[in-house]
Tab-separated table of C-alpha atoms in Angstrom:
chain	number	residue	atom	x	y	z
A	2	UNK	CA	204.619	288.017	-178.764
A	3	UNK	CA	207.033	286.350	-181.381
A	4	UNK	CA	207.237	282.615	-182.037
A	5	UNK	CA	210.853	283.471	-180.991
A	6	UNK	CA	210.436	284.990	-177.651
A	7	UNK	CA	207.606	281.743	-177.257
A	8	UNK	CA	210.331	279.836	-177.467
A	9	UNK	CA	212.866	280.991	-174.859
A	10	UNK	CA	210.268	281.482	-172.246
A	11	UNK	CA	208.929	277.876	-172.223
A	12	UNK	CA	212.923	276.338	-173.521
A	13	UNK	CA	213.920	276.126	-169.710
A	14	UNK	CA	211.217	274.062	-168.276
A	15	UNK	CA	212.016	270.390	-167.225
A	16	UNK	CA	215.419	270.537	-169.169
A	17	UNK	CA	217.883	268.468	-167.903
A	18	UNK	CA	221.207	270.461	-166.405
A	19	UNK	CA	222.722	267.244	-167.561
A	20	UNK	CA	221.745	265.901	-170.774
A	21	UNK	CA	220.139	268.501	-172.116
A	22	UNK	CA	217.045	267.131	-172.451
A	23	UNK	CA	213.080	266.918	-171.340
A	24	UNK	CA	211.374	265.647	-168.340
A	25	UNK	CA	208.010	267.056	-168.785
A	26	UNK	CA	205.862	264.114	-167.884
A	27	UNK	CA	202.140	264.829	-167.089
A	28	UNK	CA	201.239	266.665	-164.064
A	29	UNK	CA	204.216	266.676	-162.603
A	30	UNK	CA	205.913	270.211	-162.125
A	31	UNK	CA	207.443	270.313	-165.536
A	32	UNK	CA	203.948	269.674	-167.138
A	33	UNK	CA	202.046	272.129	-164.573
A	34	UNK	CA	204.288	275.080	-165.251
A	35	UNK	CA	203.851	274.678	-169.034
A	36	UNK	CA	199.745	274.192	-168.375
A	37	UNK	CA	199.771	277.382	-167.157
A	38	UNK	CA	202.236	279.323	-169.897
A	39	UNK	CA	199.556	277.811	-172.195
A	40	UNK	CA	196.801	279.774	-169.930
A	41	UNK	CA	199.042	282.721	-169.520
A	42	UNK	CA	199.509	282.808	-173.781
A	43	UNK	CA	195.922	282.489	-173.920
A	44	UNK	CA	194.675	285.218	-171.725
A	45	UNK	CA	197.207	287.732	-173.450
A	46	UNK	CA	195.663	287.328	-176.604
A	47	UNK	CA	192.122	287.407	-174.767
A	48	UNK	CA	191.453	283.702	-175.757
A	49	UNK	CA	189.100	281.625	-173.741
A	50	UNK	CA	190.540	278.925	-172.173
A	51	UNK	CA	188.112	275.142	-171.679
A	52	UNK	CA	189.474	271.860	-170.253
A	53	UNK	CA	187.391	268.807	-169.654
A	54	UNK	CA	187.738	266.276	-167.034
A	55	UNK	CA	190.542	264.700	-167.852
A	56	UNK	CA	192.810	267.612	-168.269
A	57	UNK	CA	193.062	268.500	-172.178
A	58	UNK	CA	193.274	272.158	-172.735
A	59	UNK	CA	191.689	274.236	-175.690
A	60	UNK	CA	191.953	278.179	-175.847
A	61	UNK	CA	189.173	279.657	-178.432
A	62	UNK	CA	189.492	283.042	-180.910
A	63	UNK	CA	186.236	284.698	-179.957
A	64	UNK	CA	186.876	285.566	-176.271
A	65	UNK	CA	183.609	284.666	-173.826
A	66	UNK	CA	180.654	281.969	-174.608
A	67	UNK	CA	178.213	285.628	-174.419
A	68	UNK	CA	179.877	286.880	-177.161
A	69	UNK	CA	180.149	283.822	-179.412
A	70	UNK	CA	176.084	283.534	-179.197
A	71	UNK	CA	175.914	286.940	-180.051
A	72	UNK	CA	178.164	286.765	-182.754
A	73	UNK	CA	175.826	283.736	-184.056
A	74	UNK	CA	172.964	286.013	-183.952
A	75	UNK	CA	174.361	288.213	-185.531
A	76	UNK	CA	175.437	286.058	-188.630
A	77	UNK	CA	179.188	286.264	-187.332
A	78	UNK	CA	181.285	283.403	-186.010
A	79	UNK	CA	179.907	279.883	-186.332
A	80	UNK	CA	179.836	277.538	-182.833
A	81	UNK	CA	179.386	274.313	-185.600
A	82	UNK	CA	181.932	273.174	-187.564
A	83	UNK	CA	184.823	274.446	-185.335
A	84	UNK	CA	188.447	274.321	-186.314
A	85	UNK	CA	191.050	273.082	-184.122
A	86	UNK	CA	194.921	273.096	-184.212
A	87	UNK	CA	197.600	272.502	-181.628
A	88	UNK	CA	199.669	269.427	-180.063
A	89	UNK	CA	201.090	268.616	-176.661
A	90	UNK	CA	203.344	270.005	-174.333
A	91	UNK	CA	204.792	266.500	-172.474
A	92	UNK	CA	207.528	264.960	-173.886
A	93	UNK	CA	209.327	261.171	-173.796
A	94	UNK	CA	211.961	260.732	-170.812
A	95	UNK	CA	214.796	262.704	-171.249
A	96	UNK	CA	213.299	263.842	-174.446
A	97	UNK	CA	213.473	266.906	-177.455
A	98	UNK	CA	212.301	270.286	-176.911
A	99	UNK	CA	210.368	270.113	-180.130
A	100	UNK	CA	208.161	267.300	-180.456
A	101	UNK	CA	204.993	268.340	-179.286
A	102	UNK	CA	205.124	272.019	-178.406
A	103	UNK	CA	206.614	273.208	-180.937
A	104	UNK	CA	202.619	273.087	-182.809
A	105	UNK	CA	201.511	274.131	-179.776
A	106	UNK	CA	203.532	277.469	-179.573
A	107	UNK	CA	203.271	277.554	-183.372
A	108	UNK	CA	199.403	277.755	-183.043
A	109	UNK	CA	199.644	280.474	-181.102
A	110	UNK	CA	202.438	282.257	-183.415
A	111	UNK	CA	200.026	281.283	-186.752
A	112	UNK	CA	197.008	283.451	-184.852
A	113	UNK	CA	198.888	286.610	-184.219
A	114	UNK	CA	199.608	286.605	-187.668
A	115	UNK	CA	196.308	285.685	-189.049
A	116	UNK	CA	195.132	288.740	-186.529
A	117	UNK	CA	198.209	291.176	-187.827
A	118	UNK	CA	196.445	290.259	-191.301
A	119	UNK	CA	192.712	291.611	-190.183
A	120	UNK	CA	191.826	287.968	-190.843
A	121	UNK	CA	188.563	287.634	-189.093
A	122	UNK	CA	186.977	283.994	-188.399
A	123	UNK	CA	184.063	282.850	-190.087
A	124	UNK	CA	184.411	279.556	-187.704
A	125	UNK	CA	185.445	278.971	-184.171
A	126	UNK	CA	189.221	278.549	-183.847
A	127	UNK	CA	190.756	276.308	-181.026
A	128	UNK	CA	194.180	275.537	-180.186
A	129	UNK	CA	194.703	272.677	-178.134
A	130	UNK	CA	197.054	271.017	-175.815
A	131	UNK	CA	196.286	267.352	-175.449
A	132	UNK	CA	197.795	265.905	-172.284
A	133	UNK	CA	199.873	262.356	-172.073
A	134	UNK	CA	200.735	262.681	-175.632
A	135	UNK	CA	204.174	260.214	-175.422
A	136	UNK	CA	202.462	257.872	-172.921
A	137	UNK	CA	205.422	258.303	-170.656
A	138	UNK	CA	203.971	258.154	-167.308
A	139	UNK	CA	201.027	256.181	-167.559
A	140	UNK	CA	201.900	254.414	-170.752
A	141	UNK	CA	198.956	254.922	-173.231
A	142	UNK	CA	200.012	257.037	-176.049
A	143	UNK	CA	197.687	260.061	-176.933
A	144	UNK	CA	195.574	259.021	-173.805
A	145	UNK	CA	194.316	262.913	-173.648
A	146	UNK	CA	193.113	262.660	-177.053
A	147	UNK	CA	191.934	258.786	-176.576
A	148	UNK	CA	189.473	260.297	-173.635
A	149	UNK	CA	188.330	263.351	-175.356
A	150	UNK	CA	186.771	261.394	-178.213
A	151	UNK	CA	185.740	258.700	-176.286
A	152	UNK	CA	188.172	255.685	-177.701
A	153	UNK	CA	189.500	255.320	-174.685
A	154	UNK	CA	186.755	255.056	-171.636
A	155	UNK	CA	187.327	256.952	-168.231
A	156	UNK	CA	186.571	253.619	-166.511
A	157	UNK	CA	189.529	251.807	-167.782
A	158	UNK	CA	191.825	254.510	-168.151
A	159	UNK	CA	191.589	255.587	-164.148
A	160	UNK	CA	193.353	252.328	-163.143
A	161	UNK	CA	196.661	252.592	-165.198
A	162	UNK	CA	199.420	253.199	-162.780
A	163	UNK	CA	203.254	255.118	-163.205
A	164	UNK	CA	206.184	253.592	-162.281
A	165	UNK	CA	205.612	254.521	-158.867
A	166	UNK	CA	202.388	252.455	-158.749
A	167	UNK	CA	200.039	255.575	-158.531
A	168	UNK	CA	197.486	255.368	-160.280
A	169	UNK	CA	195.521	257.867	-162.950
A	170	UNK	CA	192.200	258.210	-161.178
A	171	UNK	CA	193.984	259.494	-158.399
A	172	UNK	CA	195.609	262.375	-160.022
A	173	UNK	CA	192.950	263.563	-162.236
A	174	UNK	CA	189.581	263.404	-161.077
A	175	UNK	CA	187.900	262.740	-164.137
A	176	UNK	CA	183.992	262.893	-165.135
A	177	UNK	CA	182.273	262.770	-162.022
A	178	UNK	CA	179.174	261.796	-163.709
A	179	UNK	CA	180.100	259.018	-165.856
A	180	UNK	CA	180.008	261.565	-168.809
A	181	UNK	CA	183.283	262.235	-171.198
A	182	UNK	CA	184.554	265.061	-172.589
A	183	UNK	CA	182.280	267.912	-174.551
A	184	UNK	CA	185.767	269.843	-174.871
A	185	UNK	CA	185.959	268.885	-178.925
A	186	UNK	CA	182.475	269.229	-179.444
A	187	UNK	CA	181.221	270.936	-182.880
A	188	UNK	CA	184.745	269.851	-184.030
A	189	UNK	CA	184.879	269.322	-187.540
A	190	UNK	CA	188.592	269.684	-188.386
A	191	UNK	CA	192.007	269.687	-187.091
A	192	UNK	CA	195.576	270.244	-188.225
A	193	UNK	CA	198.189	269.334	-186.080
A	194	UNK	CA	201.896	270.895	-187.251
A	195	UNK	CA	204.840	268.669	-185.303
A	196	UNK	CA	208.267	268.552	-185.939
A	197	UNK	CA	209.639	265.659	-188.516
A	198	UNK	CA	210.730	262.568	-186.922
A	199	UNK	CA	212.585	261.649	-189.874
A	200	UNK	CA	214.554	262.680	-192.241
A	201	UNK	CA	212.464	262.599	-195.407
A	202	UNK	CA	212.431	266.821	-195.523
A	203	UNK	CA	216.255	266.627	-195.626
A	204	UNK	CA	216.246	264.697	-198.562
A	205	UNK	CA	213.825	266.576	-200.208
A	206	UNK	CA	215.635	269.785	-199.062
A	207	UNK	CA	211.899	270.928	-198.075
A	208	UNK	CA	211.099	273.091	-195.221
A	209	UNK	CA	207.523	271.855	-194.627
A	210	UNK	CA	205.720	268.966	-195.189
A	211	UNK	CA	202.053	267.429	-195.729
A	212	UNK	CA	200.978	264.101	-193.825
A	213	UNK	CA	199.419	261.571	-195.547
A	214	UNK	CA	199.073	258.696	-193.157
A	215	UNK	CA	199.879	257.240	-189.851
A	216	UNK	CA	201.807	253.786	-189.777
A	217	UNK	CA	199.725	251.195	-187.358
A	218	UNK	CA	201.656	250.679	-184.386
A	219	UNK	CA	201.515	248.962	-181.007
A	220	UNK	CA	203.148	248.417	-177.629
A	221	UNK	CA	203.322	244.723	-176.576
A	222	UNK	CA	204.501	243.601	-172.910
A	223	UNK	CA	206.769	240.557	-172.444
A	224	UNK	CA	206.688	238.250	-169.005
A	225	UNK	CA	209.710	236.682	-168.628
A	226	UNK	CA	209.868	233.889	-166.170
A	227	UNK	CA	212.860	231.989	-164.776
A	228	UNK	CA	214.349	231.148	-161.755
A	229	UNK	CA	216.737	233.273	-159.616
A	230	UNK	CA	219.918	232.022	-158.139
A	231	UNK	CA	223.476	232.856	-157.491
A	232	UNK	CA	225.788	234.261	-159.946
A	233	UNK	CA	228.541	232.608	-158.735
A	234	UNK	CA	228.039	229.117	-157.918
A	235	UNK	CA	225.468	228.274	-160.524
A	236	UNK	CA	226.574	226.429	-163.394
A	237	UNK	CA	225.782	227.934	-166.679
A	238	UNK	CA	224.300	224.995	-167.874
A	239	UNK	CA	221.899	224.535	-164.771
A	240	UNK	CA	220.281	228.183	-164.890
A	241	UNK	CA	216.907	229.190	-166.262
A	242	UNK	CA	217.854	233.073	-167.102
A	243	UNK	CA	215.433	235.403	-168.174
A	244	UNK	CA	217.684	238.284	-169.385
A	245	UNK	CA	219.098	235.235	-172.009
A	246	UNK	CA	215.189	234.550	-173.278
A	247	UNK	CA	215.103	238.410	-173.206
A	248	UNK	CA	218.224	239.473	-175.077
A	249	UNK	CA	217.382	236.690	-177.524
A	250	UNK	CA	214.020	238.479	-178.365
A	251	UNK	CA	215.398	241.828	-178.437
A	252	UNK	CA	217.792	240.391	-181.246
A	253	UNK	CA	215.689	238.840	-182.859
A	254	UNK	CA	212.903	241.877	-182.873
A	255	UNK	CA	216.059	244.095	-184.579
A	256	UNK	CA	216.385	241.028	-187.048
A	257	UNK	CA	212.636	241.172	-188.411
A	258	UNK	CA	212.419	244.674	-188.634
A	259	UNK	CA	215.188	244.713	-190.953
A	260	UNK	CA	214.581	241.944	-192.668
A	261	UNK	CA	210.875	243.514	-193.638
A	262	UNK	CA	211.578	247.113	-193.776
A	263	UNK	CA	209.767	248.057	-190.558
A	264	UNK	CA	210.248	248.744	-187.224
A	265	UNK	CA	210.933	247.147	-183.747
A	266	UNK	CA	212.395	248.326	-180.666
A	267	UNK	CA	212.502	246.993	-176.944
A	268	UNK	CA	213.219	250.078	-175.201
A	269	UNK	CA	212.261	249.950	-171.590
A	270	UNK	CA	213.026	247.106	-168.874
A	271	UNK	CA	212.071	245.866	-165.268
A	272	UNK	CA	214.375	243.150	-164.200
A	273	UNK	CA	213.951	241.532	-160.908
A	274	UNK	CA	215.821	241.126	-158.467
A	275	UNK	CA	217.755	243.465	-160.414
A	276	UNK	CA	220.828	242.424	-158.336
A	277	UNK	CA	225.093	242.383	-160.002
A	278	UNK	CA	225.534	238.949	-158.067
A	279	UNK	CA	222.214	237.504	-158.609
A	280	UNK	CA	220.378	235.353	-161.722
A	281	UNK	CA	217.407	237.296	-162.445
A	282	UNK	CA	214.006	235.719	-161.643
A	283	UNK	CA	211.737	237.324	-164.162
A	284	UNK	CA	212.303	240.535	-166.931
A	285	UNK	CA	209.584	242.393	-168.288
A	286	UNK	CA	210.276	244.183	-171.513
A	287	UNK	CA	207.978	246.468	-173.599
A	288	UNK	CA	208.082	245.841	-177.302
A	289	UNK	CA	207.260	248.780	-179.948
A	290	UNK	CA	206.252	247.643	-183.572
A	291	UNK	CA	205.319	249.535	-186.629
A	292	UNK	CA	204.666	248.907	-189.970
A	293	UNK	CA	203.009	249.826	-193.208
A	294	UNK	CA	200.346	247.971	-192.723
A	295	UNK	CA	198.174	245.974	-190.185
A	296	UNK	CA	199.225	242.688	-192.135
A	297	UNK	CA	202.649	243.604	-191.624
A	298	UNK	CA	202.555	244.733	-188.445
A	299	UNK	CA	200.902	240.905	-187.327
A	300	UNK	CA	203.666	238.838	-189.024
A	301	UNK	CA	206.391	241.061	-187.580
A	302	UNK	CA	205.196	240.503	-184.416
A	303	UNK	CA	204.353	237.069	-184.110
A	304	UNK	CA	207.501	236.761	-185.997
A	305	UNK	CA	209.044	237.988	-182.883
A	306	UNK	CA	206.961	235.919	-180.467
A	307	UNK	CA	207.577	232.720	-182.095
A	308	UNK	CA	211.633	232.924	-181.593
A	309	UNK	CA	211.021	234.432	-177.768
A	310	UNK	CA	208.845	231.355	-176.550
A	311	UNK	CA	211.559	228.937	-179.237
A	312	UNK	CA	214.382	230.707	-177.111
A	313	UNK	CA	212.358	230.094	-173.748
A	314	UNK	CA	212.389	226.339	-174.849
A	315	UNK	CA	216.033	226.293	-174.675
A	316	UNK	CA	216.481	228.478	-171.573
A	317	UNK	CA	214.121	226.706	-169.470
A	318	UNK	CA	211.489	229.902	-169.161
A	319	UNK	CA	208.072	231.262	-169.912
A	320	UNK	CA	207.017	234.101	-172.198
A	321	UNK	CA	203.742	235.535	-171.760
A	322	UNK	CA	202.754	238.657	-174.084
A	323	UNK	CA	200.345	241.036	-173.671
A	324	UNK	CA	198.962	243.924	-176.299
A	325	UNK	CA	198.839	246.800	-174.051
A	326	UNK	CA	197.413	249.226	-177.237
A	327	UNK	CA	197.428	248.525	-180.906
A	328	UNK	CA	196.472	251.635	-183.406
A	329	UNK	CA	196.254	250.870	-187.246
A	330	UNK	CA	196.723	252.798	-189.932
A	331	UNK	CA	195.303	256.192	-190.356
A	332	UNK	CA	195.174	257.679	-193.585
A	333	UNK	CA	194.692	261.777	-193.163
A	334	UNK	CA	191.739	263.314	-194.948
A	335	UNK	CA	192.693	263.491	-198.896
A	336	UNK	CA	190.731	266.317	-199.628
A	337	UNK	CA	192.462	268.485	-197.218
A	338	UNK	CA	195.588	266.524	-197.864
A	339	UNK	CA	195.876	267.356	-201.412
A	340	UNK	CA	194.676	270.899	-200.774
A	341	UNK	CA	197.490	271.868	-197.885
A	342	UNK	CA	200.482	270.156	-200.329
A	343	UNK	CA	198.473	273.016	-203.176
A	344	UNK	CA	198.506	275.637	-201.161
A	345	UNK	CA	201.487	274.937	-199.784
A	346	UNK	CA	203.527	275.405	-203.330
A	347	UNK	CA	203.165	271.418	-204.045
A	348	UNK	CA	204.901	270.942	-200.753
A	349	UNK	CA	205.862	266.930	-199.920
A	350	UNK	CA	203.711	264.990	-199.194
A	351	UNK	CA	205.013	261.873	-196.660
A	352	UNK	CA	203.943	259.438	-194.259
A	353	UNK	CA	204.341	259.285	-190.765
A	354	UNK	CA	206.077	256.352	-188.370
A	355	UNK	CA	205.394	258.018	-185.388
A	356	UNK	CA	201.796	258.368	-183.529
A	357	UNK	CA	199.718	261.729	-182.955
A	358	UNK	CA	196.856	263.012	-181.897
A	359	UNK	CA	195.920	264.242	-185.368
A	360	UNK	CA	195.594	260.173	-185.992
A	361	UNK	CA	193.202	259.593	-182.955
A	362	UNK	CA	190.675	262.693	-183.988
A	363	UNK	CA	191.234	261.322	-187.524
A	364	UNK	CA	189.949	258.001	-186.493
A	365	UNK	CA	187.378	259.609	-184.536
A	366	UNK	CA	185.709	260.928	-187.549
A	367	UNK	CA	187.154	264.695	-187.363
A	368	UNK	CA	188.821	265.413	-190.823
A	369	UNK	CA	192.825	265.917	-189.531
A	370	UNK	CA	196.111	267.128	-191.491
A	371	UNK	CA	199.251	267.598	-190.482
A	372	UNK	CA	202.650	270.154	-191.456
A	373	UNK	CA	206.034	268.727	-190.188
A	374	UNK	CA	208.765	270.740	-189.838
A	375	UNK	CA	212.110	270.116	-191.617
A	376	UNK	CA	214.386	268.549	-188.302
A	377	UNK	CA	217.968	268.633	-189.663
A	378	UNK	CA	219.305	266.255	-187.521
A	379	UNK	CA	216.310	263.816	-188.181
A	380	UNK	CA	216.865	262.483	-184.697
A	381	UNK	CA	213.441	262.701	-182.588
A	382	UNK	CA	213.003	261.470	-178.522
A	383	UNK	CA	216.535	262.601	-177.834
A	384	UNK	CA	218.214	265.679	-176.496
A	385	UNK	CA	219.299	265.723	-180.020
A	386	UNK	CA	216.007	266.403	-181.421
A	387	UNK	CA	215.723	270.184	-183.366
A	388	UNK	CA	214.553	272.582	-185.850
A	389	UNK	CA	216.064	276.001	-187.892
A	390	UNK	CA	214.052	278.932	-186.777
A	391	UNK	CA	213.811	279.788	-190.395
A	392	UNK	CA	212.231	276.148	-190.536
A	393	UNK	CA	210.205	276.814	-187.714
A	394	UNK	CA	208.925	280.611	-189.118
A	395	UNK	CA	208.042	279.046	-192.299
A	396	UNK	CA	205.732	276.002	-190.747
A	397	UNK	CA	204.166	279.055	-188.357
A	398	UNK	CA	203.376	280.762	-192.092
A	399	UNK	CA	202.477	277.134	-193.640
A	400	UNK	CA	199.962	277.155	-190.394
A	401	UNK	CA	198.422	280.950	-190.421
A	402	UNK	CA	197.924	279.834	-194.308
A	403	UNK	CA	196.316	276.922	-193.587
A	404	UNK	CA	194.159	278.323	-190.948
A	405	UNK	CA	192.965	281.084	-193.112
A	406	UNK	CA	191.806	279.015	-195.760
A	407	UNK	CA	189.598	276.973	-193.200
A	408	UNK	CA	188.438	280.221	-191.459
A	409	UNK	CA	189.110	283.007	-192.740
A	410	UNK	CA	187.679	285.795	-194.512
């Protein structure tokens, strides 16, 4: 099946008849119908198809566990030092249709032509869908790929709760015997192709790109505490608002960012009582910083934290922060950095703002690239997000020639 006709069959599910965009957060109906597509894409090509406890996905090129063993006796495909690509299929709220599956369906596109070649593996080849890439329902980014190498433990990760207060551990069953995840075992490298969240392609008037690192990053939760009253017949001068201490911060977060280069976004709010004729009592806000470097990142956001609790002063609140995950930077493998951007006709090479699973496995001590895909609007996380299919066709063939130098023969 083309990359092409990949693409319309999955394009409907959880778009918005409104905006246009994605709701495919994790295992809800959205998510489940593209689960099994991935399934249904797997068995047509007579993959087999593993997923661990926690609900991560992996479809291998060698059909059944009998006939990998025999194919190891037999001198034939390796069950050590296992290659992996792929992505995720979730996206943000109201999201784009590319960020995330678009490696996923180009994993599958990259095999059938690696197959249409008579390539034949020397190693095991896996493509993967991680699950709660975006971190948009229970709010811890690349939590699949956090629990499949163990950075995140099933133990904490069961209590995080959605917006509607249920909670992980009581959607996914998880590792009933206090085990993780064997899913990425014998894992040795993976390369992750996503579309660019940028526009650094468009200046280079590149279709593809190499990764080189991921920016550290971190999403910090603000307690805002004042006092409700009435809208009306309080004086301005005798309220203690919370949405002032808030919009304060948020200004000031869009001030140090620019200031240093880097970035800082409150993008998500709880205000309570959340009434049109009422004083708000407390606002919660969720902060997202990155920067070049871990140094960086620190003095932005203190930077911030110091003019919320000077603002509080003034409005008669309280600010209490909390650092609900904090990733630093990952720096890709060099050698197979350097090697892709060769191979690759001395494609770009670029860094990356934006998290990924490719930076957890990284971390984790499995040597991980990545191949972005030019995005000519360079807008990501919005129903604006996209991608040429000539862009796309060339990052399948950046893949399949990527992929063969890892395992072919």
């Amino acid at each position: 099946m083309s990359f092409e006709q990949m693409w319309r069959d999955i394009a409907p599910i959880g778009r918005s008849a409104s905006s246009g965009g994605y709701f495919r957060q994790p295992w809800h109906s959205a998510d489940l119908e593209l689960r099994a597509w991935f399934r249904s894409a797997a068995a047509s090509r007579g993959l087999e198809v593993e997923e661990d406890p926690f609900g991560n996905l992996v479809a291998w090129w060698d059909g059944t566990v009998g006939r990998r063993v025999a194919a190891e006796e037999r001198g034939g495909v390796s069950r050590r030092g296992a290659v992996l690509t792929g992505s995720h299929l979730d996206s943000v709220l109201d999201g784009g249709a590319y960020d995330g599956p678009l490696g996923v369906v180009s994993s599958f596109a990259a095999l059938d032509l690696m197959r249409d070649r008579g390539i034949e593996p020397t190693r095991r080849l896996g493509i993967a869908a991680f699950v709660e890439e975006e971190g948009s329902r229970f709010g811890l980014a690349c939590l699949g790929s956090r629990l499949a190498v163990g950075a995140t433990s099933w133990v904490d990760a069961q209590q995080l709760t959605d917006r509607d207060g249920v909670r992980l551990g009581d959607v996914v069953e998880g590792p009933t015997d206090g085990a993780g995840s064997a899913l990425l075992e014998g894992v040795e490298t993976y390369v992750e192709l996503h579309v660019e969240q940028g526009r650094a392609l468009i200046d280079r008037d590149a279709a593809v790109g190499v990764g080189s690192a991921i920016w550290p990053h971190g999403r910090w939760r603000y307690d805002i505490a004042g006092r409700a009253d009435h809208a009306g017949t309080t004086r301005m001068e005798d309220r203690a608002d919370p949405m002032l201490t808030y919009a304060m911060t948020a200004l000031a977060a869009n001030k140090q960012a620019r200031l240093s280069g880097q970035r800082a976004t409150f993008g998500r709010i709880d205000v309570r009582p959340n009434g049109t004729n009422a004083v708000p009592s407390h606002v919660t806000a969720w902060l997202d910083a990155r920067a070049e470097s871990s140094e960086t990142l620190a003095r932005l956001t203190a930077a911030i934290e110091r003019q919320a609790r000077e603002r509080a002063e003034r409005d008669g609140t309280t600010v209490a922060v909390t650092r609900e995950s904090v990733s630093g930077e990952v720096a890709f493998d060099d050698v197979m950095r350097d090697a892709l951007a060769a191979r690759l006709g001395d494609a770009p090479v670029l860094p990356t703002q934006a998290g990924h699973d490719a930076g957890v496995l990284q971390a984790a001590g499995i040597a991980s690239a990545m191949l972005f895909v030019r995005n000519p609007s360079g807008v990501s996380h919005s129903p604006e997000e996209t991608a040429e299919t000539a862009d796309c066709l060339a990052g399948v063939e950046a893949l399949a020639a990527t992929l063969t130098g890892l395992v072919g023969r």
